[in-house]
Short mmCIF file of C-alpha atoms and ligand atoms in Angstrom, two decimals:
data_model
loop_
_atom_site.label_atom_id
_atom_site.label_comp_id
_atom_site.label_asym_id
_atom_site.label_seq_id
_atom_site.Cartn_x
_atom_site.Cartn_y
_atom_site.Cartn_z
CA MET A 23 0.00 0.00 0.00
CA ASP A 24 1.23 3.48 -0.90
CA ILE A 25 0.97 5.31 2.40
CA LYS A 26 0.65 8.66 0.57
CA GLN A 27 -2.57 7.39 -0.98
CA ILE A 28 -4.17 7.52 2.46
CA PHE A 29 -3.94 11.31 2.51
CA LYS A 30 -5.52 11.48 -0.94
CA ASN A 31 -8.27 9.18 0.31
CA ASN A 32 -8.75 11.52 3.24
CA GLU A 33 -9.21 14.53 0.95
CA ALA A 34 -11.78 12.62 -1.11
CA TRP A 35 -13.57 11.58 2.08
CA ILE A 36 -13.74 15.22 3.26
CA SER A 37 -15.17 16.30 -0.10
CA LYS A 38 -17.78 13.54 -0.05
CA HIS A 39 -19.06 14.58 3.38
CA ARG A 40 -18.95 18.29 2.56
CA GLU A 41 -20.99 17.68 -0.61
CA SER A 42 -23.85 16.10 1.33
CA ASN A 43 -23.59 18.39 4.36
CA ASP A 44 -21.62 21.61 4.34
CA HIS A 45 -21.41 21.66 8.13
CA TYR A 46 -20.58 17.96 8.63
CA PHE A 47 -17.23 18.47 10.34
CA GLU A 48 -18.32 21.55 12.29
CA LYS A 49 -21.17 19.46 13.71
CA LEU A 50 -18.84 16.49 14.38
CA SER A 51 -16.42 18.72 16.27
CA GLU A 52 -19.10 19.92 18.68
CA GLY A 53 -18.94 16.69 20.69
CA GLN A 54 -19.87 13.05 20.82
CA ALA A 55 -22.97 11.28 22.14
CA PRO A 56 -22.66 7.68 20.96
CA SER A 57 -25.30 5.25 22.24
CA ILE A 58 -23.19 2.12 21.73
CA LEU A 59 -19.91 0.90 23.17
CA TYR A 60 -18.40 -1.68 20.80
CA ILE A 61 -15.68 -4.02 22.06
CA GLY A 62 -14.22 -6.03 19.18
CA CYS A 63 -11.13 -7.76 17.84
CA SER A 64 -8.17 -5.85 16.34
CA ASP A 65 -8.39 -8.09 13.25
CA SER A 66 -8.11 -5.83 10.17
CA ARG A 67 -11.10 -7.55 8.54
CA VAL A 68 -13.50 -6.85 11.39
CA THR A 69 -14.04 -3.11 11.43
CA ALA A 70 -16.50 -1.51 13.82
CA GLU A 71 -18.47 1.25 12.10
CA GLU A 72 -18.32 -0.26 8.61
CA ILE A 73 -19.86 -3.68 9.40
CA MET A 74 -22.62 -1.97 11.40
CA GLY A 75 -23.33 0.68 8.75
CA LEU A 76 -22.57 3.44 11.25
CA GLN A 77 -20.72 6.73 10.99
CA PRO A 78 -18.17 8.68 13.04
CA GLY A 79 -19.89 9.79 16.23
CA ASP A 80 -22.24 6.77 16.42
CA VAL A 81 -20.15 4.29 18.37
CA PHE A 82 -17.43 4.32 21.05
CA VAL A 83 -14.89 1.65 20.11
CA HIS A 84 -12.40 -0.54 21.92
CA ARG A 85 -10.50 -3.21 20.02
CA ASN A 86 -7.83 -5.65 21.13
CA ILE A 87 -6.64 -9.13 20.23
CA ALA A 88 -9.62 -11.53 20.56
CA ASN A 89 -11.99 -8.89 22.01
CA LEU A 90 -11.05 -9.55 25.62
CA VAL A 91 -12.29 -7.74 28.74
CA PRO A 92 -9.75 -8.85 31.38
CA ASN A 93 -10.73 -7.62 34.83
CA THR A 94 -7.34 -6.00 35.43
CA ASP A 95 -6.80 -4.51 31.97
CA LEU A 96 -6.66 -0.75 32.55
CA SER A 97 -7.38 0.05 28.93
CA ALA A 98 -10.59 -2.01 28.65
CA MET A 99 -11.71 -0.96 32.14
CA SER A 100 -11.12 2.74 31.37
CA VAL A 101 -13.05 2.50 28.10
CA ILE A 102 -16.02 0.82 29.82
CA ASN A 103 -15.93 3.32 32.67
CA TYR A 104 -15.88 6.35 30.37
CA ALA A 105 -18.45 5.00 27.90
CA VAL A 106 -20.94 3.93 30.58
CA SER A 107 -20.47 6.57 33.29
CA VAL A 108 -19.67 9.68 31.24
CA LEU A 109 -21.01 9.12 27.71
CA LYS A 110 -23.91 7.10 29.15
CA VAL A 111 -24.20 4.64 26.29
CA ASP A 112 -27.38 2.51 26.26
CA HIS A 113 -25.74 -0.61 24.80
CA VAL A 114 -22.47 -2.44 25.36
CA VAL A 115 -21.59 -4.87 22.57
CA VAL A 116 -18.86 -7.49 22.72
CA CYS A 117 -18.34 -8.69 19.16
CA GLY A 118 -16.16 -11.69 18.36
CA HIS A 119 -15.53 -13.25 14.99
CA TYR A 120 -15.13 -16.69 13.48
CA GLY A 121 -11.60 -17.50 12.30
CA CYS A 122 -10.06 -15.38 15.08
CA GLY A 123 -6.27 -15.75 15.10
CA GLY A 124 -6.14 -14.98 18.82
CA ILE A 125 -8.50 -17.85 19.62
CA LYS A 126 -6.49 -20.23 17.43
CA ALA A 127 -3.16 -19.14 18.91
CA ALA A 128 -4.48 -19.68 22.44
CA MET A 129 -5.26 -23.28 21.59
CA GLU A 130 -1.77 -24.05 20.36
CA SER A 131 0.96 -25.22 22.71
CA SER A 132 3.64 -22.69 21.87
CA ASP A 133 5.41 -19.96 23.81
CA LEU A 134 4.23 -16.63 22.37
CA GLY A 135 6.03 -14.30 24.77
CA ILE A 136 4.01 -11.28 25.90
CA LEU A 137 0.96 -12.79 24.24
CA ASN A 138 0.99 -15.68 26.75
CA PRO A 139 -0.76 -13.87 29.63
CA TRP A 140 -3.16 -12.18 27.22
CA LEU A 141 -4.20 -15.39 25.49
CA ARG A 142 -4.41 -17.22 28.82
CA ASN A 143 -7.75 -15.46 29.25
CA ILE A 144 -8.99 -17.57 26.32
CA ARG A 145 -7.53 -20.75 27.84
CA ASP A 146 -9.57 -19.91 30.96
CA VAL A 147 -12.70 -19.69 28.79
CA TYR A 148 -11.85 -23.13 27.42
CA ARG A 149 -11.44 -24.51 30.96
CA ILE A 150 -14.83 -23.16 32.06
CA HIS A 151 -16.55 -24.72 29.02
CA ARG A 152 -14.32 -27.76 28.62
CA ALA A 153 -17.10 -30.39 28.67
CA GLU A 154 -19.03 -28.71 25.85
CA LEU A 155 -15.94 -27.94 23.76
CA ASP A 156 -14.28 -31.34 24.14
CA ALA A 157 -17.52 -32.96 22.95
CA ILE A 158 -17.16 -31.17 19.57
CA THR A 159 -15.07 -33.54 17.44
CA ASP A 160 -14.57 -31.24 14.45
CA GLU A 161 -11.64 -28.93 15.28
CA HIS A 162 -12.91 -26.07 13.08
CA GLN A 163 -16.34 -26.18 14.75
CA ARG A 164 -14.69 -26.29 18.18
CA TYR A 165 -12.79 -23.06 17.40
CA GLN A 166 -15.97 -21.43 16.16
CA ARG A 167 -17.80 -22.38 19.34
CA LEU A 168 -14.88 -21.18 21.47
CA ALA A 169 -15.11 -17.79 19.71
CA GLU A 170 -18.80 -17.64 20.71
CA LEU A 171 -18.15 -18.75 24.31
CA ASN A 172 -15.33 -16.21 24.54
CA VAL A 173 -17.84 -13.48 23.64
CA GLN A 174 -20.15 -14.80 26.36
CA GLU A 175 -17.40 -14.78 29.01
CA GLN A 176 -16.20 -11.29 28.02
CA CYS A 177 -19.79 -10.05 28.33
CA ILE A 178 -19.88 -11.57 31.83
CA ASN A 179 -16.60 -9.77 32.63
CA THR A 180 -18.26 -6.56 31.47
CA ILE A 181 -21.27 -7.20 33.71
CA LYS A 182 -18.92 -7.72 36.69
CA THR A 183 -17.89 -4.04 36.61
CA ALA A 184 -19.49 -1.59 39.04
CA GLU A 185 -20.43 1.01 36.42
CA VAL A 186 -22.21 -1.54 34.21
CA GLN A 187 -24.10 -2.97 37.20
CA ARG A 188 -25.12 0.55 38.22
CA ALA A 189 -26.25 1.43 34.69
CA ILE A 190 -28.24 -1.81 34.32
CA SER A 191 -29.96 -1.02 37.61
CA GLU A 192 -30.58 2.69 37.02
CA ARG A 193 -31.25 3.03 33.29
CA GLN A 194 -31.61 -0.43 31.74
CA LEU A 195 -28.26 -0.51 29.98
CA THR A 196 -28.11 -3.70 27.90
CA VAL A 197 -25.13 -5.92 27.16
CA HIS A 198 -25.05 -7.81 23.85
CA GLY A 199 -22.87 -10.65 22.59
CA TRP A 200 -22.40 -10.73 18.83
CA ILE A 201 -20.28 -12.69 16.39
CA PHE A 202 -19.12 -11.66 12.91
CA ASP A 203 -18.72 -14.24 10.16
CA ILE A 204 -16.00 -12.94 7.83
CA SER A 205 -16.78 -15.57 5.18
CA THR A 206 -20.30 -14.19 4.61
CA GLY A 207 -20.09 -10.69 6.12
CA THR A 208 -22.91 -11.61 8.50
CA LEU A 209 -23.22 -10.06 11.93
CA LYS A 210 -25.09 -12.41 14.28
CA ASP A 211 -26.63 -11.71 17.67
CA LEU A 212 -25.82 -14.67 19.94
CA ASN A 213 -28.92 -13.76 22.01
CA ILE A 214 -27.09 -14.63 25.21
CA ASP A 215 -29.40 -15.09 28.19
CA PHE A 216 -27.22 -13.42 30.82
CA VAL A 217 -29.86 -13.65 33.55
CA GLY A 218 -30.15 -17.42 33.02
CA ILE A 219 -26.42 -18.03 32.62
CA MET A 220 -25.45 -15.94 35.65
CA LYS A 221 -28.31 -16.94 37.97
CA ASP A 222 -26.19 -19.42 39.96
CA PHE A 223 -23.29 -17.06 40.55
CA VAL A 224 -24.56 -13.50 40.02
CA GLN A 225 -24.53 -12.88 43.80
CA ILE A 226 -20.77 -13.51 43.85
CA TYR A 227 -20.18 -10.50 41.58
CA THR A 228 -23.00 -8.21 42.73
CA ILE A 229 -21.56 -5.05 44.25
CA GLY A 230 -24.51 -3.27 45.73
CA TYR A 231 -26.75 -2.34 42.81
CA LYS A 232 -30.21 -3.90 42.64
CA GLN A 233 -30.57 -5.79 39.35
CO1 CO B 316 -9.68 -11.90 16.07
#
């Protein structure tokens, strides 16, 4: 890729927006009020706004390898805190994708340096759901299912945070688990039943807000 082309692309993009709305950038610079926090994978094929048909200003975005929400990750925790407590988003989306390199790497027995502790979060997801995953004989299908279960567990990590619990209690914030299929371009809602899944252990993580 010719890196200079990017600046030409940028000029064309400015012209396109100015043609349809003369004040597009003036309006954009006034501030942001997104209603969605999107937590997705850094994978170059899984963009945020583009796959959702949204525009700058519509969605607050956090992306990392394998769309993880580790409880001690300052970056993810800061993004959730700011999006929920300050921007007051109505929806938090954790979006995984099939064919995720992070998921695959976590399932291989090799030393990946600094990636080891990061990917260990995915190994923990495997441990929690080992019975279901080990019962899937097809390796490809097992990876796909692990990508879905990883979304579920990262949503649960999101629900463990104080600000999300407060927002669910006070203004019906909703958490969604989605998966993107790169091979078809399809975005799928996993329709995760958090109340049902968490009913046996929700009290362990409840920190004072009535759900
Ligand atoms: Co990925």
